Coordinates of C-alpha atoms in Angstrom, one line a residue:
M1 CA 0.0 0.0 0.0
T2 CA 1.4 3.4 -0.9
D3 CA 1.8 6.3 1.5
A4 CA -0.5 8.3 -0.6
F5 CA -3.2 5.7 -0.1
L6 CA -2.7 5.8 3.7
D7 CA -2.7 9.6 3.7
R8 CA -6.2 9.6 2.3
I9 CA -7.5 7.8 5.4
P10 CA -7.9 10.1 8.5
G11 CA -6.4 8.8 11.7
W12 CA -5.6 5.1 12.0
W13 CA -7.3 3.2 9.3
H14 CA -7.8 0.1 11.4
H15 CA -10.2 2.1 13.7
F16 CA -12.8 2.0 10.9
G17 CA -14.5 -1.3 11.7
V18 CA -18.3 -0.8 11.8
V19 CA -19.8 -1.9 8.5
L20 CA -22.6 0.5 7.2
L21 CA -22.8 -1.0 3.8
F22 CA -21.3 -3.9 1.8
Q23 CA -22.5 -4.7 -1.7
C24 CA -21.1 -6.5 -4.7
R25 CA -22.2 -6.3 -8.3
R26 CA -21.3 -8.2 -11.4
V27 CA -20.1 -6.0 -14.2
T28 CA -18.5 -6.6 -17.6
D29 CA -14.9 -5.6 -17.9
L30 CA -14.8 -3.2 -20.9
E31 CA -11.3 -4.4 -21.9
T32 CA -11.8 -8.1 -21.9
W33 CA -15.6 -8.3 -22.1
L34 CA -15.5 -10.9 -19.3
P35 CA -17.6 -10.7 -16.1
R36 CA -16.0 -9.5 -12.8
Y37 CA -17.3 -8.4 -9.4
D38 CA -16.8 -4.9 -8.0
G39 CA -17.8 -3.9 -4.5
E40 CA -18.4 -1.0 -2.2
L41 CA -17.7 -1.1 1.5
I42 CA -18.7 1.8 3.7
L43 CA -17.1 1.8 7.2
T44 CA -17.3 4.2 10.2
D45 CA -15.4 4.5 13.4
K46 CA -17.1 3.4 16.6
A47 CA -18.2 7.0 17.4
G48 CA -19.8 7.3 14.0
E49 CA -17.9 10.6 13.3
V50 CA -15.9 9.7 10.2
Q51 CA -17.1 7.5 7.3
L52 CA -15.0 5.9 4.6
R53 CA -16.1 4.4 1.3
L54 CA -13.8 1.8 -0.2
T55 CA -14.6 1.1 -3.8
L56 CA -13.1 -2.3 -4.7
T57 CA -12.5 -3.4 -8.3
D58 CA -12.3 -7.0 -9.4
L59 CA -13.1 -8.8 -6.2
R60 CA -12.0 -12.3 -5.4
G61 CA -12.2 -14.4 -2.2
E62 CA -14.7 -14.7 0.7
W63 CA -17.1 -12.0 1.5
G64 CA -20.3 -12.1 3.5
L65 CA -20.3 -9.0 5.7
A66 CA -23.6 -7.9 7.4
V67 CA -24.6 -4.3 8.1
G68 CA -23.7 -3.5 11.7
E69 CA -21.0 -6.2 11.8
T70 CA -17.8 -5.1 13.4
I71 CA -14.4 -5.8 11.8
S72 CA -12.0 -5.8 14.7
G73 CA -8.8 -6.1 12.8
L74 CA -9.2 -4.5 9.4
Q75 CA -6.0 -4.8 7.4
I76 CA -5.3 -3.8 3.8
L77 CA -2.1 -5.3 2.4
D78 CA -0.3 -4.7 -1.0
T79 CA 0.4 -8.2 -2.3
R80 CA 2.9 -7.2 -4.9
A81 CA 5.8 -7.6 -2.4
D82 CA 4.6 -11.1 -1.6
G83 CA 4.6 -12.3 -5.2
Y84 CA 1.3 -14.1 -5.0
E85 CA -2.2 -13.5 -6.2
Q86 CA -0.8 -11.5 -9.1
E87 CA -4.2 -10.7 -10.6
A88 CA -5.1 -8.9 -7.4
R89 CA -3.0 -6.1 -5.9
Y90 CA -4.7 -5.8 -2.5
H91 CA -5.6 -8.2 0.3
V92 CA -8.4 -6.9 2.5
R93 CA -8.9 -8.9 5.6
D94 CA -10.0 -9.0 9.3
F95 CA -7.0 -10.6 10.9
E96 CA -8.7 -11.1 14.2
S97 CA -12.1 -12.7 13.4
G98 CA -12.0 -13.5 9.7
A99 CA -15.2 -11.5 8.9
I100 CA -13.7 -10.5 5.6
D101 CA -10.9 -12.0 3.5
L102 CA -10.8 -10.9 -0.1
F103 CA -8.5 -9.8 -2.8
C104 CA -9.1 -6.9 -5.3
Q105 CA -7.2 -5.3 -8.1
D106 CA -7.8 -1.7 -7.1
I107 CA -9.2 0.3 -4.2
R108 CA -10.4 3.9 -4.1
V109 CA -10.9 5.5 -0.7
D110 CA -13.2 8.4 -0.2
V111 CA -14.0 10.2 3.1
L112 CA -17.8 10.8 3.2
E113 CA -18.7 14.3 4.4
G114 CA -21.8 16.4 4.4
A115 CA -24.5 15.3 2.0
D116 CA -22.4 12.3 0.9
R117 CA -22.5 10.7 4.3
Y118 CA -24.2 7.3 4.4
P119 CA -27.3 7.4 6.7
S120 CA -26.6 5.2 9.7

């Protein structure tokens, strides 16, 4: 994970463990014309003050998060250094309870403020 990516997340990113929304959708890749799954994960801190939207491209792995579920050990790893899972750059997981364990090719992080905040 790059420093620029970490800089976009306020405070310690692992504090954002309350799931407000998790959804996946099947889309057609415009380059290969093959199906893939993209996802959106909206998290907040325990106080509900800051919300993050993670837009995940080309998901692989296990996912089955429920709204209100708590991710106690959220970790986002850049897999390029490990040399495995070459089709997916990031490994998103809950290292404490296993609530989420997936790979994705790209992640976009947005801080939701004002009218963009997700209703909780």
